[in-house]
Structures are given as C-alpha cells and as structure tokens.
C-alpha cells in the first residue's frame, strides 16, 4: 500500500531569496502520527503549506496518497485537512456558521454539512455552544472548533501546525486526546508540528527534527533517544568498603552497560546503551551475590530535548523562548481585540 | 459554476456579519437622515428662486442632493471590501479559504459582491428616507431600481480599488487612511452636492473628469427628470466599464499577491 505522504528532495526558496526548506525527504505511512519538530523558522510551517497546496515548491517530488500534488491540487485539497497555527475562526460568526461555511467551501451538499458538522461539534464537545458567537469561546474551544472545521470534509490526512501552542497544560492534553481518537476511530493519518518535546515523545509514532530547512534526524522517539547515548542509572551503595574497584568491574560486565563513573557525592552513575529499567534488576542481583546493599536508585532516560540538543547543538528551550513570549503576546492582543 | 457558488458563500459570510452588526445598520440609516435634514434644509433657500432652480435643475434642493448622498454612501462603503481582506489575512482566515478547494477568484469577487449588496440595501434605505422628506422620484419604481443598480455597481468600483490596495497594505488603519485620501476629494470635486456651473473654473475641470460626476449624472437624471437615454447611458456606461476594470484589477492583484 502506498504511503499517505511522500516527499523527496523538497526545496522552497521564497521570492525574497530566503531558503526556508533545503532538500528534505521523508514519507508518512497511512494511519501514522508523524511529528515535525524544530524551532521557529526551521521550515515546519513552510513544509506543511507546500503539502496542502498553499505554497508552490521550488523543487522536489511530492505525493499524497500516491498522487502528484502539483498535477492534481484540487484532489489533494479534498484529501487533506489543515488547521493553521493561528486559529482561523471568524469571531463574529457562531460556531455553527463557522463550520458550515467551511463545508460550503469544500463544496459539500447542505445535508451532508448538517450531519457532519453535528458529528464533529459533538465529538469536540462544542455542540451545546454551536449557536453562540465564537467571540465568547475560550482559547481551547476555538482551537477545537478550528480542528473540527478542518475535518468537515472527512479528510484522510490531517495537517496540524502547532495545535497546542499557547494553550494551558490541561487544554493541550485534551487536544492530544482528540488527535489520538481521530487516529483510532477514523484511521486518519496525522502530520503535526510542535515544539513541546514531551508531547511529541508520547504521541508521535515517528518524528523528524528539522533545523535550518534540513531534516537532521528522523526515527521513532525511542530510537532517537537510544541513538544519542543511553540511559543513566544513578545508584548509591552501602557496605562496599574497599571493594569499589571490583564492584565497578563487575557492573561494567553487565550486559548493555557502557561505563561506570563515580559521582561527586559518593554514588555511581551507570551509563547503559538502552533499556535501563531492565539493567536495574541485574544490578540488584549482582549486589545480592556480593553482599552489598543498594540504598537508592534512579533512572534517567534521555528526552527528545536531549536529542534536539544533540542534533542541533542548542537547546530547544533557548530557540523557543522568544517564540513562547511572542505567542503569549499574540493571544493577549487577541483577547484585547475581542474585549472591545 | 463553482466560481458563482464560491463567490456567493464568501459574500454570504460578510452579509451575515453585516446584518448582525446592529450599530452599523443604524448608522447606515441615520447618516442619510443627517445629510438630508441638516444640509438639505440649510441649502433649500438656494434653489427656492427661479435662478437657483434653473442652475440646479429643480426647485427642491433635497431632490438635487439625494443622488449625491446616494453616491457618497456607496463611495465610503467600498472600503469595506479591502478591509475584510486585511482582516481575514490577519486572523488566518484567508489562508484557510485558500487551503479549501474553492476557486481563488471567488475571494475578491465575493468580497465585492457583499459590498455591492450592502450598497444596494443602503441606497434603498436612502430612497425611502428621501421620499419621506418629500423627494419625488420622477421615473417611479423602475427608475429607482435602475438607481439602486447603478449605485451598487459604483460601490463595486470602490470595492475593487480597496481590494487592490489591500494586497499590499497590511493594516486596516492604513487602508482606511489611504482610501479616505481619495474618496473625500472625489466626493467634493464632483457635482454630487453642487452643480458644476457654480464651481470655479479649475474645480469644474476636475469635476468634469471625476467618475463620481459620471455616476451622479444618470442617477440625478432619473430622480429629477425622466428616461432621457442620452443623459443616462454615457454615465451608466462609464460606471459599468469602471466596475469591470476594477473587478479585473482586484483579481490580478489578488492572484499575484497570493501566488508564492
């Protein structure tokens, strides 16, 4: 079966000369949740906008459901749904008017719009508020309505650009639950960009890290984390008196252990290639044999943040700080505007 | 076919909001009342003598002025076409529209259609108010319908201009300022409120070239006199021509601004 999305050698140079995407290639399987991660200006939004036909690629092969997107733009538009980073909801229309107009723009017949809008508004828990002006909705409700609108024409592939940006933790969780449901209930393929690494880690089947227009890493979150150098087990022993060297050699011989280092506070750091949680019982068994007690143990797994740091040479947090502030400012402006 | 369908729904969105904004509806009705009641009454002595009546073509200044008020209303209403595009770009709605499989041409056309329908409604309201003030439209219902149609087409010209400007102007405030920069002079350098024969030579020259004067011509003719085609057709032709030109320009500019 062909992939939902296939991209090969995609390049985008804007009219002003900016090279936003610099030769990226990847594919997304049907039913996959695929995450594109990267800082502001890395080329995430540009990539999405090319895939849904909002921007023309400068070079590259792009196929959606095996169809060349440049040859059949209208067909691609009907197969894909898109919710932009900004929640594009008209706040002087009701929720119902917003979603049914969207249905009209996808040329659906009136009856289907009614059925589908009802279904989507119910799924996103907005049906009760459908007759209210969206100016009265909360940020989370607007985002949900925006995603519901993107689903009015039953797309097979949903593109979400930063669906949780600027939302509070609970709302973010809720949005991700809806995204999961779309996959399990409708078998939808979901292409999402985010800069919340924990979210991408939990929800994406595979992630690509994009930096300055190039994909620097692409794999499952676990493989990426394993790839950059292993879990760290922190252990504190008692009753070793003088046997330190022997203990270190023995631990070093346990499967998958890379190295053992003493820490400044008299404990040890055991670096394991992967699956540190499986190494811990072996450490206990070893200590049992040697008559040594383990007083404390903890496991630290590398996060996607570490992966990001590894591949781009800077922490996501630094790159994102200004962006968060920017998003907050935008939301405050939006509120002020609606308040008027 | 899709173009018509899409144009209608782009326009429908604007019209839902137009009818929802009660304040704007009220202002739409109050403005002509203010013009006709104050300006009209103040100026009535000017035409209340044989000399004035000859100069203005009627002894009722209100009847002379009503076509001017109609043109003024649609002149200032046209800016809303461009404003809604600026707004849509700002909230991301424009992008959402373009991500849908609609005919892109429907976006500027739909915005203009909304402006023209709003213009027609406003003009109908002015006609009713003017009638209440004692203005008699000489050509009756038929003439009134033609007046509404011509005024509505004229608002399409202004909508086309403001849409074209909106492609490169990114804030509503700037767009308003730029549009006002030429709507006000267009208004006052025309025969909308005073006959050209009363103007100093230089102003009269400008007024004769002014499209507003061309638009006032047939509307005033239909209001004051009757179906005199020789005086109606030239102005009507200019209105239709300019509407087509600026609809086309707004299309071109929009397509260019949105193709990256």
XYZ file of C-alpha atoms in Angstrom:
600
model
C 0.000 0.000 0.000
C 1.352 3.418 -0.899
C 2.306 5.902 1.760
C 0.000 8.735 2.779
C 2.734 11.290 2.165
C 5.929 11.021 0.179
C 8.389 13.874 -0.072
C 11.691 13.701 -1.911
C 14.201 16.499 -2.242
C 11.765 19.281 -1.318
C 13.247 22.762 -1.668
C 11.474 26.063 -1.082
C 13.076 29.384 -1.842
C 10.793 32.377 -1.268
C 10.623 35.251 -3.709
C 12.698 37.365 -1.322
C 15.516 34.805 -1.546
C 15.014 33.088 1.818
C 15.675 29.377 1.608
C 13.103 28.004 4.027
C 13.329 24.308 3.129
C 16.584 22.886 1.866
C 16.169 19.467 0.285
C 14.147 17.387 2.733
C 12.871 13.852 2.117
C 10.567 11.684 4.199
C 7.452 9.580 3.998
C 4.471 9.175 6.296
C 2.636 5.849 6.414
C -1.142 5.602 6.466
C -2.565 5.899 9.951
C 0.682 7.237 11.327
C 1.037 10.216 13.662
C 4.116 11.945 12.309
C 5.737 14.828 14.141
C 7.867 17.538 12.601
C 9.904 19.224 15.320
C 12.080 22.253 15.172
C 12.444 25.851 16.289
C 10.775 28.892 14.769
C 11.948 29.467 11.226
C 13.181 25.898 10.813
C 10.828 25.353 7.874
C 7.968 23.463 9.564
C 5.084 25.673 8.506
C 6.531 26.104 5.035
C 6.639 22.321 4.628
C 3.007 21.954 5.699
C 1.857 24.789 3.458
C 3.532 23.182 0.471
C 1.983 19.803 1.242
C -1.537 21.232 1.323
C -1.033 23.343 -1.781
C -0.875 26.813 -0.211
C 2.666 27.373 -1.445
C 4.404 26.107 -4.558
C 7.573 24.076 -4.059
C 10.744 25.331 -5.741
C 11.908 21.767 -6.359
C 11.105 18.249 -5.251
C 8.766 15.313 -5.679
C 5.629 15.399 -3.560
C 2.937 12.772 -3.459
C -0.136 12.473 -1.296
C -1.867 9.093 -1.487
C 0.418 8.417 -4.429
C -0.887 11.459 -6.352
C 1.460 14.216 -7.505
C 0.302 17.313 -5.657
C 1.299 19.669 -8.433
C -0.693 17.792 -11.038
C -3.915 17.454 -9.019
C -4.088 20.279 -6.470
C -7.881 20.140 -6.033
C -7.826 16.398 -5.385
C -5.126 16.895 -2.756
C -7.135 19.629 -1.068
C -10.108 17.316 -0.711
C -7.944 14.552 0.756
C -6.294 16.805 3.342
C -7.468 18.929 6.239
C -5.462 21.798 7.679
C -5.574 23.702 10.946
C -3.064 26.535 10.956
C -1.047 27.810 13.850
C -3.382 30.783 14.226
C -6.904 29.655 14.999
C -8.619 30.977 11.903
C -12.108 31.350 13.331
C -14.364 34.286 12.477
C -15.319 35.575 15.903
C -18.390 37.440 14.659
C -19.943 34.197 13.450
C -21.338 31.389 15.591
C -19.594 28.048 15.879
C -22.212 26.521 13.609
C -21.817 29.246 10.973
C -18.050 28.846 11.000
C -18.145 25.107 10.418
C -20.997 25.073 7.905
C -19.360 27.803 5.781
C -16.227 25.676 5.809
C -18.352 22.817 4.468
C -19.574 25.105 1.680
C -16.002 25.982 0.767
C -15.377 22.249 0.339
C -18.475 22.042 -1.898
C -20.360 19.622 0.317
C -24.127 19.370 -0.090
C -26.198 21.083 2.619
C -27.495 17.865 4.128
C -24.031 16.372 4.484
C -22.793 19.608 6.065
C -25.551 19.421 8.690
C -24.811 15.791 9.543
C -21.078 16.133 9.521
C -20.994 19.448 11.424
C -23.235 17.928 14.084
C -20.976 14.901 14.359
C -17.802 16.963 14.581
C -19.170 19.534 17.033
C -20.374 16.688 19.256
C -17.025 14.944 19.069
C -15.226 18.134 20.092
C -17.781 18.921 22.807
C -18.912 22.145 21.171
C -22.417 21.156 20.104
C -24.122 22.818 23.080
C -22.424 26.094 22.251
C -22.945 25.957 18.485
C -25.332 28.913 18.414
C -23.038 31.216 20.385
C -20.764 33.724 18.738
C -17.237 32.380 18.806
C -16.120 35.670 20.362
C -17.413 34.128 23.599
C -15.329 30.925 23.239
C -12.183 30.183 25.249
C -8.817 29.645 23.572
C -9.148 25.890 23.864
C -12.674 25.914 22.399
C -11.514 27.996 19.438
C -8.713 25.545 18.753
C -11.138 22.629 18.942
C -13.550 24.366 16.597
C -10.692 25.064 14.216
C -9.756 21.377 14.134
C -13.429 20.382 13.782
C -13.664 22.740 10.763
C -10.610 21.085 9.230
C -12.432 17.735 9.461
C -15.734 18.764 7.855
C -14.905 17.106 4.519
C -13.635 13.824 6.032
C -10.002 14.243 5.044
C -7.759 11.173 5.108
C -4.769 13.208 6.204
C -4.909 15.959 8.795
C -2.212 18.625 8.992
C -1.933 20.418 12.306
C 0.520 23.260 12.657
C 1.360 23.751 16.342
C -2.081 22.662 17.592
C -1.212 23.279 21.243
C 0.801 26.496 21.041
C -0.126 28.954 23.760
C -2.680 26.650 25.419
C -2.593 25.642 29.078
C -1.442 22.162 30.090
C -4.927 20.690 30.532
C -6.174 22.001 27.225
C -3.067 20.703 25.494
C -3.737 17.274 26.949
C -7.325 17.448 25.735
C -6.298 18.398 22.201
C -3.902 15.466 22.078
C -6.630 13.100 23.296
C -8.810 14.242 20.396
C -5.933 13.701 17.988
C -5.459 10.150 19.290
C -9.176 9.486 18.859
C -9.072 10.668 15.256
C -6.489 8.032 14.562
C -8.171 5.206 16.452
C -11.745 5.975 15.344
C -11.170 7.146 11.782
C -7.769 5.675 10.957
C -6.641 9.152 9.995
C -3.047 9.992 9.151
C -1.897 12.951 11.212
C 1.001 15.233 10.389
C 1.720 17.571 13.253
C 4.316 20.158 14.116
C 5.024 21.029 17.703
C 7.792 22.316 19.849
C 6.575 20.589 23.019
C 9.017 17.696 23.063
C 7.223 15.670 25.737
C 4.060 15.692 23.636
C 5.838 14.572 20.507
C 7.530 11.838 22.508
C 4.283 10.396 23.844
C 2.071 10.790 20.813
C 4.083 10.591 17.632
C 4.939 7.268 16.059
C 7.882 8.876 14.358
C 9.406 12.323 14.492
C 11.635 14.289 12.183
C 13.800 17.039 13.592
C 14.176 19.913 11.179
C 16.741 22.646 11.619
C 17.509 25.450 9.186
C 15.487 23.769 6.457
C 17.139 20.357 6.736
C 15.998 17.170 8.442
C 18.764 16.292 10.885
C 17.152 13.212 12.422
C 14.144 11.018 11.672
C 13.026 7.931 13.570
C 10.778 6.723 16.369
C 11.224 8.802 19.531
C 12.687 5.767 21.332
C 15.197 5.038 18.610
C 16.252 8.677 18.520
C 16.783 8.755 22.243
C 18.636 5.451 22.240
C 20.699 6.694 19.332
C 22.207 9.614 21.180
C 23.700 7.583 24.015
C 21.763 5.673 26.509
C 20.012 5.759 29.855
C 21.702 6.832 33.054
C 21.213 4.811 36.262
C 22.175 6.596 39.421
C 22.908 4.198 42.334
C 24.104 4.563 45.901
C 25.585 1.539 47.650
C 26.468 0.781 51.221
C 28.854 -1.898 52.552
C 31.346 -1.792 49.730
C 34.382 -0.850 51.909
C 37.439 -1.278 49.760
C 35.704 -3.277 47.046
C 34.978 -0.303 44.826
C 37.273 -1.359 42.004
C 35.936 -4.916 41.919
C 32.336 -3.703 42.024
C 32.929 -1.322 39.157
C 34.461 -4.058 37.036
C 31.566 -6.394 37.756
C 28.949 -3.777 36.938
C 30.866 -2.940 33.806
C 30.484 -6.566 32.726
C 26.655 -6.487 32.941
C 25.014 -6.626 29.516
C 24.492 -3.233 27.744
C 26.452 -1.282 30.374
C 28.740 1.199 28.690
C 30.656 2.626 31.584
C 30.512 3.287 35.314
C 31.562 6.590 36.860
C 31.682 7.654 40.498
C 29.787 10.842 41.264
C 30.958 13.683 43.491
C 28.642 12.648 46.333
C 29.976 9.073 46.621
C 27.379 7.359 44.435
C 27.782 5.892 40.955
C 26.484 6.710 37.549
C 25.949 3.675 35.315
C 25.531 4.530 31.645
C 23.538 1.918 29.742
C 23.048 1.682 25.979
C 19.279 1.375 26.302
C 16.502 -0.125 28.446
C 17.976 0.985 31.755
C 14.886 -0.317 33.552
C 15.999 -3.852 32.577
C 19.517 -3.307 33.888
C 18.380 -2.262 37.376
C 17.191 -5.779 38.430
C 20.531 -7.147 37.238
C 22.327 -4.642 39.471
C 20.240 -5.820 42.425
C 21.023 -9.461 41.649
C 24.718 -8.651 41.421
C 24.708 -6.805 44.746
C 22.871 -9.732 46.357
C 25.709 -12.038 45.338
C 28.333 -9.613 46.619
C 26.528 -8.830 49.863
C 26.239 -5.181 49.046
C 23.097 -3.132 49.751
C 21.598 -0.626 47.340
C 20.314 2.392 49.243
C 18.958 4.458 46.416
C 18.488 4.075 42.697
C 17.086 6.294 39.979
C 16.869 6.101 36.219
C 17.122 8.982 33.795
C 16.229 8.398 30.196
C 17.293 10.866 27.534
C 14.438 13.078 26.410
C 13.709 14.388 22.960
C 15.089 17.658 24.284
C 18.432 15.914 24.625
C 18.021 14.540 21.122
C 17.304 18.007 19.832
C 20.335 19.389 21.652
C 22.460 16.600 20.252
C 21.495 17.231 16.639
C 21.268 20.995 16.537
C 23.854 21.940 19.130
C 21.462 24.102 21.082
C 18.599 23.513 23.461
C 15.072 23.770 22.122
C 14.269 25.940 25.094
C 16.701 28.675 24.019
C 15.391 28.632 20.493
C 11.811 28.695 21.698
C 11.917 31.217 24.485
C 11.264 34.212 22.288
C 8.597 32.272 20.424
C 6.645 31.490 23.579
C 6.707 35.152 24.527
C 5.567 36.005 21.035
C 2.670 33.548 21.199
C 1.584 34.868 24.559
C 1.653 38.421 23.313
C -0.444 37.431 20.324
C -3.049 35.777 22.491
C -3.239 38.802 24.763
C -3.711 41.016 21.736
C -6.467 38.737 20.518
C -8.241 38.946 23.842
C -7.943 42.710 23.934
C -9.377 42.855 20.439
C -12.335 40.650 21.294
C -12.889 42.519 24.528
C -13.548 45.719 22.627
C -20.252 27.365 -11.818
C -18.013 26.725 -8.839
C -16.926 30.346 -9.132
C -20.509 31.556 -8.649
C -21.139 29.137 -5.809
C -17.911 30.041 -4.020
C -18.443 33.775 -4.614
C -21.866 33.557 -3.030
C -20.608 31.839 0.129
C -17.677 34.252 0.502
C -20.226 37.081 0.247
C -22.736 35.346 2.492
C -20.221 35.297 5.336
C -19.851 39.092 5.086
C -23.598 39.624 4.809
C -24.360 37.546 7.926
C -21.996 39.847 9.796
C -23.432 42.977 8.157
C -26.925 42.178 9.371
C -25.630 41.163 12.776
C -23.833 44.449 13.397
C -26.836 46.458 14.560
C -24.858 49.644 15.135
C -23.625 49.660 11.575
C -27.161 49.131 10.282
C -28.458 52.038 12.359
C -25.617 54.320 11.282
C -26.386 53.375 7.699
C -29.877 54.796 8.148
C -29.012 57.739 10.365
C -26.302 59.114 8.079
C -28.586 59.964 5.141
C -31.149 61.404 7.545
C -28.494 63.753 8.917
C -27.368 64.804 5.449
C -30.850 65.352 4.111
C -32.248 67.015 7.224
C -29.404 69.404 8.010
C -27.568 70.031 4.791
C -30.739 69.800 2.736
C -32.720 72.232 4.827
C -29.860 74.700 5.106
C -29.400 74.784 1.369
C -33.068 74.847 0.427
C -33.142 78.659 0.014
C -30.519 78.362 -2.718
C -32.962 76.622 -5.034
C -36.022 78.428 -3.769
C -35.783 81.065 -6.516
C -36.050 80.945 -10.312
C -32.326 81.497 -10.841
C -31.350 78.737 -8.405
C -33.981 76.383 -9.746
C -32.548 76.795 -13.217
C -28.977 76.267 -12.064
C -29.777 73.133 -10.035
C -32.431 71.855 -12.426
C -35.024 71.713 -9.670
C -36.545 73.967 -7.069
C -36.147 71.213 -4.469
C -32.532 71.097 -3.242
C -33.226 67.804 -1.417
C -34.102 66.180 -4.726
C -30.893 67.590 -6.215
C -28.866 66.359 -3.296
C -30.318 62.856 -2.882
C -28.265 61.369 -5.761
C -25.208 62.964 -4.139
C -25.990 61.360 -0.786
C -26.511 58.022 -2.547
C -23.123 58.266 -4.252
C -21.431 59.388 -1.071
C -22.777 56.393 0.819
C -21.597 53.843 -1.732
C -18.325 55.712 -2.152
C -17.480 55.308 1.513
C -18.894 51.773 1.730
C -16.485 50.388 -0.838
C -13.589 50.455 1.602
C -15.132 47.545 3.498
C -14.200 45.170 0.687
C -10.492 45.729 1.218
C -10.858 45.898 4.976
C -12.331 42.437 5.197
C -9.415 41.005 3.208
C -6.917 42.721 5.513
C -8.803 41.340 8.492
C -9.005 37.824 7.046
C -5.309 37.810 6.342
C -4.647 38.873 9.896
C -6.737 36.193 11.595
C -5.539 33.499 9.185
C -8.964 33.049 7.581
C -7.625 33.974 4.156
C -5.167 31.114 4.336
C -7.928 28.776 5.428
C -10.040 29.854 2.452
C -7.148 29.249 0.102
C -6.463 25.817 1.603
C -10.022 24.862 0.583
C -10.668 23.730 -2.992
C -12.506 26.941 -3.865
C -11.905 28.999 -6.960
C -9.487 31.654 -5.738
C -11.169 34.266 -7.889
C -14.224 33.860 -5.677
C -12.450 35.591 -2.792
C -12.208 39.138 -4.258
C -15.442 38.649 -6.198
C -17.268 37.534 -3.072
C -15.981 40.463 -1.043
C -17.116 42.866 -3.764
C -20.483 41.172 -4.106
C -21.031 41.648 -0.381
C -20.140 45.336 -0.678
C -22.497 45.747 -3.627
C -25.397 44.057 -1.837
C -24.775 46.211 1.231
C -24.639 49.271 -1.028
C -27.945 48.336 -2.660
C -29.591 47.960 0.747
C -28.237 51.314 1.913
C -29.384 53.050 -1.274
C -32.861 51.544 -0.936
C -32.975 52.953 2.593
C -31.913 56.403 1.342
C -34.598 56.349 -1.330
C -37.233 55.602 1.295
C -35.928 58.294 3.649
C -35.719 60.853 0.846
C -39.301 60.041 -0.124
C -40.332 60.696 3.465
C -38.569 64.072 3.188
C -40.722 64.864 0.199
C -38.475 63.938 -2.726
C -40.437 62.561 -5.716
C -38.519 60.209 -7.991
C -39.760 61.159 -11.460
C -39.168 57.745 -13.026
C -41.023 55.799 -10.317
C -40.191 52.258 -9.215
C -38.445 51.362 -12.469
C -36.134 54.348 -12.170
C -35.479 53.638 -8.521
C -34.397 50.084 -9.357
C -32.005 51.406 -12.016
C -30.663 53.948 -9.493
C -30.046 51.165 -6.968
C -28.340 49.034 -9.605
C -26.053 51.862 -10.774
C -25.132 52.873 -7.225
C -24.452 49.262 -6.343
C -22.166 48.893 -9.374
C -20.409 52.089 -8.336
C -19.686 50.600 -4.901
C -18.141 47.687 -6.813
C -15.610 50.131 -8.307
C -14.583 51.327 -4.863
C -14.521 47.786 -3.555
C -12.211 46.807 -6.420
C -9.897 49.718 -5.609
C -9.777 48.956 -1.898
C -9.230 45.234 -2.572
C -6.360 46.056 -4.889
C -4.786 48.291 -2.250
C -5.368 45.648 0.434
C -2.996 43.279 -1.362
C -0.060 45.387 -0.282
C -1.466 47.226 2.762
C -1.423 45.054 5.853
C -3.271 47.146 8.429
C -6.853 48.361 8.447
C -5.877 51.813 9.737
C -3.501 52.453 6.847
C -6.022 51.178 4.331
C -8.708 53.490 5.749
C -6.352 56.468 5.592
C -5.317 55.751 2.015
C -8.877 55.180 0.822
C -10.126 58.358 2.529
C -7.290 60.229 0.882
C -9.017 59.885 -2.457
C -12.692 59.359 -1.560
C -13.079 62.750 0.101
C -11.627 64.778 -2.798
C -13.578 62.613 -5.245
C -16.711 63.500 -3.357
C -16.194 67.240 -3.147
C -14.662 67.703 -6.574
C -17.828 66.411 -8.186
C -21.350 67.600 -8.902
C -22.732 65.440 -6.085
C -23.678 68.390 -3.860
C -23.338 71.445 -6.149
C -23.797 71.923 -9.872
C -20.582 72.212 -11.866
C -21.650 75.640 -13.212
C -21.324 77.052 -9.684
C -17.687 75.940 -9.363
C -14.527 77.953 -10.110
C -13.002 77.008 -13.462
C -10.210 74.736 -12.210
C -12.544 72.778 -9.951
C -15.120 72.492 -12.716
C -12.452 70.962 -14.968
C -11.601 68.351 -12.355
C -15.271 67.729 -11.639
C -16.000 67.068 -15.320
C -13.368 64.278 -15.351
C -14.385 62.885 -11.983
C -16.021 59.432 -12.159
C -18.362 60.471 -9.347
C -19.781 63.146 -11.675
C -20.366 60.491 -14.320
C -22.175 58.350 -11.782
C -24.262 61.248 -10.465
C -25.400 62.111 -13.998
C -27.767 59.230 -14.739
C -28.949 58.944 -11.135
C -29.854 62.631 -10.992
C -31.492 62.443 -14.379
C -33.659 59.540 -13.213
C -34.517 61.357 -9.994
C -35.296 64.834 -11.328
C -36.432 64.429 -14.925
C -37.140 61.121 -16.573
C -35.974 58.487 -19.008
C -33.771 60.646 -21.157
C -31.420 57.997 -22.500
C -28.931 60.465 -23.951
C -28.181 61.675 -20.455
C -28.401 58.277 -18.744
C -26.391 55.981 -20.991
C -22.997 57.762 -21.040
C -22.783 57.819 -17.237
C -24.135 54.300 -16.929
C -21.571 53.112 -19.468
C -18.731 54.705 -17.515
C -19.948 53.068 -14.285
C -20.249 49.615 -15.851
C -16.880 49.994 -17.581
C -15.056 51.105 -14.451
C -16.691 48.334 -12.404
C -15.405 45.738 -14.872
C -11.948 47.312 -14.960
C -11.518 47.442 -11.192
C -13.002 43.978 -10.662
C -10.354 42.774 -13.096
C -7.566 44.748 -11.447
C -8.505 43.450 -7.998
C -8.436 39.891 -9.389
C -4.999 40.332 -10.932
C -3.533 41.970 -7.858
C -5.011 39.327 -5.569
C -3.769 36.412 -7.670
C -0.316 37.943 -7.765
C -0.199 38.638 -4.043
C -1.235 35.090 -3.162
C 0.975 33.114 -5.523
C 4.204 32.193 -3.798
